[in-house]
mmCIF file of C-alpha atoms in Angstrom:
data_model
loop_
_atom_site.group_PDB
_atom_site.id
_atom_site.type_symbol
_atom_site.label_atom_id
_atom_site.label_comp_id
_atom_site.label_asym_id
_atom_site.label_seq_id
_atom_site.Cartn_x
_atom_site.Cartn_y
_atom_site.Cartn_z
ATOM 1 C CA UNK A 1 131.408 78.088 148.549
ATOM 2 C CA UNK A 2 130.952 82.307 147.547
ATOM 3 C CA UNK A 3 133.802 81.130 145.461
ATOM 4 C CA UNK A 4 132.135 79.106 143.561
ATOM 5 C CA UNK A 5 128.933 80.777 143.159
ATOM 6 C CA UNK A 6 131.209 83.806 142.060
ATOM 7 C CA UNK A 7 132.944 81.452 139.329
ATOM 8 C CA UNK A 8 129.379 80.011 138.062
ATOM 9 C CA UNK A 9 127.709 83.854 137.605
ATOM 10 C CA UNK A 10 131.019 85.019 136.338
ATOM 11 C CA UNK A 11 131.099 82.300 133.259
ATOM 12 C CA UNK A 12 127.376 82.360 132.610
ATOM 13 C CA UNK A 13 127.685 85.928 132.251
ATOM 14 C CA UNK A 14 130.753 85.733 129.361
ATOM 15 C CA UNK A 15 128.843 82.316 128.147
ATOM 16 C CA UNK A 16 125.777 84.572 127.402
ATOM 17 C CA UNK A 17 127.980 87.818 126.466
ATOM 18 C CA UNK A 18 129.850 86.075 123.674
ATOM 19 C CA UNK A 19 126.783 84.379 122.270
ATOM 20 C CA UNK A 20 125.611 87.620 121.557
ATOM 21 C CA UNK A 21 128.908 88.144 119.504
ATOM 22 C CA UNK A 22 127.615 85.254 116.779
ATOM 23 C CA UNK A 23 124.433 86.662 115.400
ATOM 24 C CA UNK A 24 123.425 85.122 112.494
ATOM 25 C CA UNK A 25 122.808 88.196 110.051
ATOM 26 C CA UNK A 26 120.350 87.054 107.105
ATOM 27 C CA UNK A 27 121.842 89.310 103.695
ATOM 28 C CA UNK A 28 119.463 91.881 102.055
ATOM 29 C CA UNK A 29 116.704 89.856 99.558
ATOM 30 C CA UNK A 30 117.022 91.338 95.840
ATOM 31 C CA UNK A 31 114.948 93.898 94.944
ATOM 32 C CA UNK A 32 113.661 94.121 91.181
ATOM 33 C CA UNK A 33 115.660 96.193 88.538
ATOM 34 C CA UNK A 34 113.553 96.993 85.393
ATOM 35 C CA UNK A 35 111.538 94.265 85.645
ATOM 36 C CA UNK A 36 114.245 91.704 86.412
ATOM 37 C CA UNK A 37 114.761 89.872 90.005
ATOM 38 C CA UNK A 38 117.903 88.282 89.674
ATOM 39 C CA UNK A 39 118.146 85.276 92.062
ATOM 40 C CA UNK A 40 121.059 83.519 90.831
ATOM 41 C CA UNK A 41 123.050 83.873 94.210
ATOM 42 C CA UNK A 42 119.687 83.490 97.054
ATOM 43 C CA UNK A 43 119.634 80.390 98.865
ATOM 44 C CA UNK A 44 115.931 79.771 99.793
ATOM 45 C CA UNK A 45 116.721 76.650 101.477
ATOM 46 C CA UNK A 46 119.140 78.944 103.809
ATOM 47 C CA UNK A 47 117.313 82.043 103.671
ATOM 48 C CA UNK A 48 113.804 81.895 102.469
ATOM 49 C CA UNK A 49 111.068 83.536 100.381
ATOM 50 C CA UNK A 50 112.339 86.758 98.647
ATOM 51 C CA UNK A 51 109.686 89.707 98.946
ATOM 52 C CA UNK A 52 108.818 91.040 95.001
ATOM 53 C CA UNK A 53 109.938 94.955 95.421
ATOM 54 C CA UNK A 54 111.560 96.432 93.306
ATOM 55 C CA UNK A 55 110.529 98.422 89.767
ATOM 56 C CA UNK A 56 107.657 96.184 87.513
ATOM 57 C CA UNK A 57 105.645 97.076 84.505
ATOM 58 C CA UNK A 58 102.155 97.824 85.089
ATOM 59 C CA UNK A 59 99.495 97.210 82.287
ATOM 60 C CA UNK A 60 96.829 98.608 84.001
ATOM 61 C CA UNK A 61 93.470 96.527 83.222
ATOM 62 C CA UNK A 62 95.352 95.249 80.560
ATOM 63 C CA UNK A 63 96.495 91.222 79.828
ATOM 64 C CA UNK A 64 99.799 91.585 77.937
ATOM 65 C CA UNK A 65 101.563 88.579 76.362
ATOM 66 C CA UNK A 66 104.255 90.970 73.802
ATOM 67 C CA UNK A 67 106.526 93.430 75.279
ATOM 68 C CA UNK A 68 105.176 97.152 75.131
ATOM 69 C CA UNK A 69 107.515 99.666 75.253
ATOM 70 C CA UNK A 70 104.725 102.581 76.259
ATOM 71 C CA UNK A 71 105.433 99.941 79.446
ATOM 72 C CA UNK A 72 105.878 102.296 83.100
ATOM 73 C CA UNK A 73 107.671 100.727 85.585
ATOM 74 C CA UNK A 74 106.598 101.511 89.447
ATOM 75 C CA UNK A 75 107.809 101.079 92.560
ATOM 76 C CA UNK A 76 106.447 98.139 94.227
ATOM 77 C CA UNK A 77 105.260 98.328 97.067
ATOM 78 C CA UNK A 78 103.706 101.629 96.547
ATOM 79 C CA UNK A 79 101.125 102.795 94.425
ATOM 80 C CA UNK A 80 100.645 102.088 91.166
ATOM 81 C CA UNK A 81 100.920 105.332 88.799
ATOM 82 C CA UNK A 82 101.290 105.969 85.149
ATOM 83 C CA UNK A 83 104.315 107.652 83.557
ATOM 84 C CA UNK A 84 102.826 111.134 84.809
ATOM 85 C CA UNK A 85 102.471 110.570 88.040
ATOM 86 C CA UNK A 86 98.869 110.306 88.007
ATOM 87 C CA UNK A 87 97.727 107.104 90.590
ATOM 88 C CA UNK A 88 96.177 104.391 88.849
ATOM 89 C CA UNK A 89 92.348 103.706 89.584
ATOM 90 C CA UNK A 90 90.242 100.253 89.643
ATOM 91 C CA UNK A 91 87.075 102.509 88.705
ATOM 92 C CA UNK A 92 86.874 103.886 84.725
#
């Protein structure tokens, strides 16, 4: 009877050990490079939403439709600057 209660701890214990082992590990999203988020190889079935980091242009409290090349990229998220450095302000 201990012998048996010693055989059921002893396999629940490796049972719940080795399922440890198997994590499932969800890969890094894409971040944005220049301006591009390449998401040729994501599976959003598999692995979801992708978060929009990366470097953008900013137009600050403008409406663009042409490509400017007086463009700044930022960091996003972070906070949104112009080519000197200088953070970028609802208020004018």
């Amino acid at each position: 009877m201990f012998l048996r209660f010693i055989l059921k701890v002893t396999i629940t214990f490796f049972i719940l050990t080795l399922s440890g082992c198997f994590s499932y590990d969800k890969p890094n999203p894409p971040t944005a490079q220049v301006g591009v988020l390449d998401l040729r190889n994501w599976n959003f079935d598999l692995y979801g939403n992708v978060p929009l980091n990366g470097d953008w242009k900013i137009e600050w409290n403008q409406f663009v439709t042409t490509q400017n090349e007086n463009s700044n990229f930022t960091k996003i998220p972070g906070n949104w600057t112009n080519h000197t450095g200088v953070r970028l302000d609802s208020k004018k």
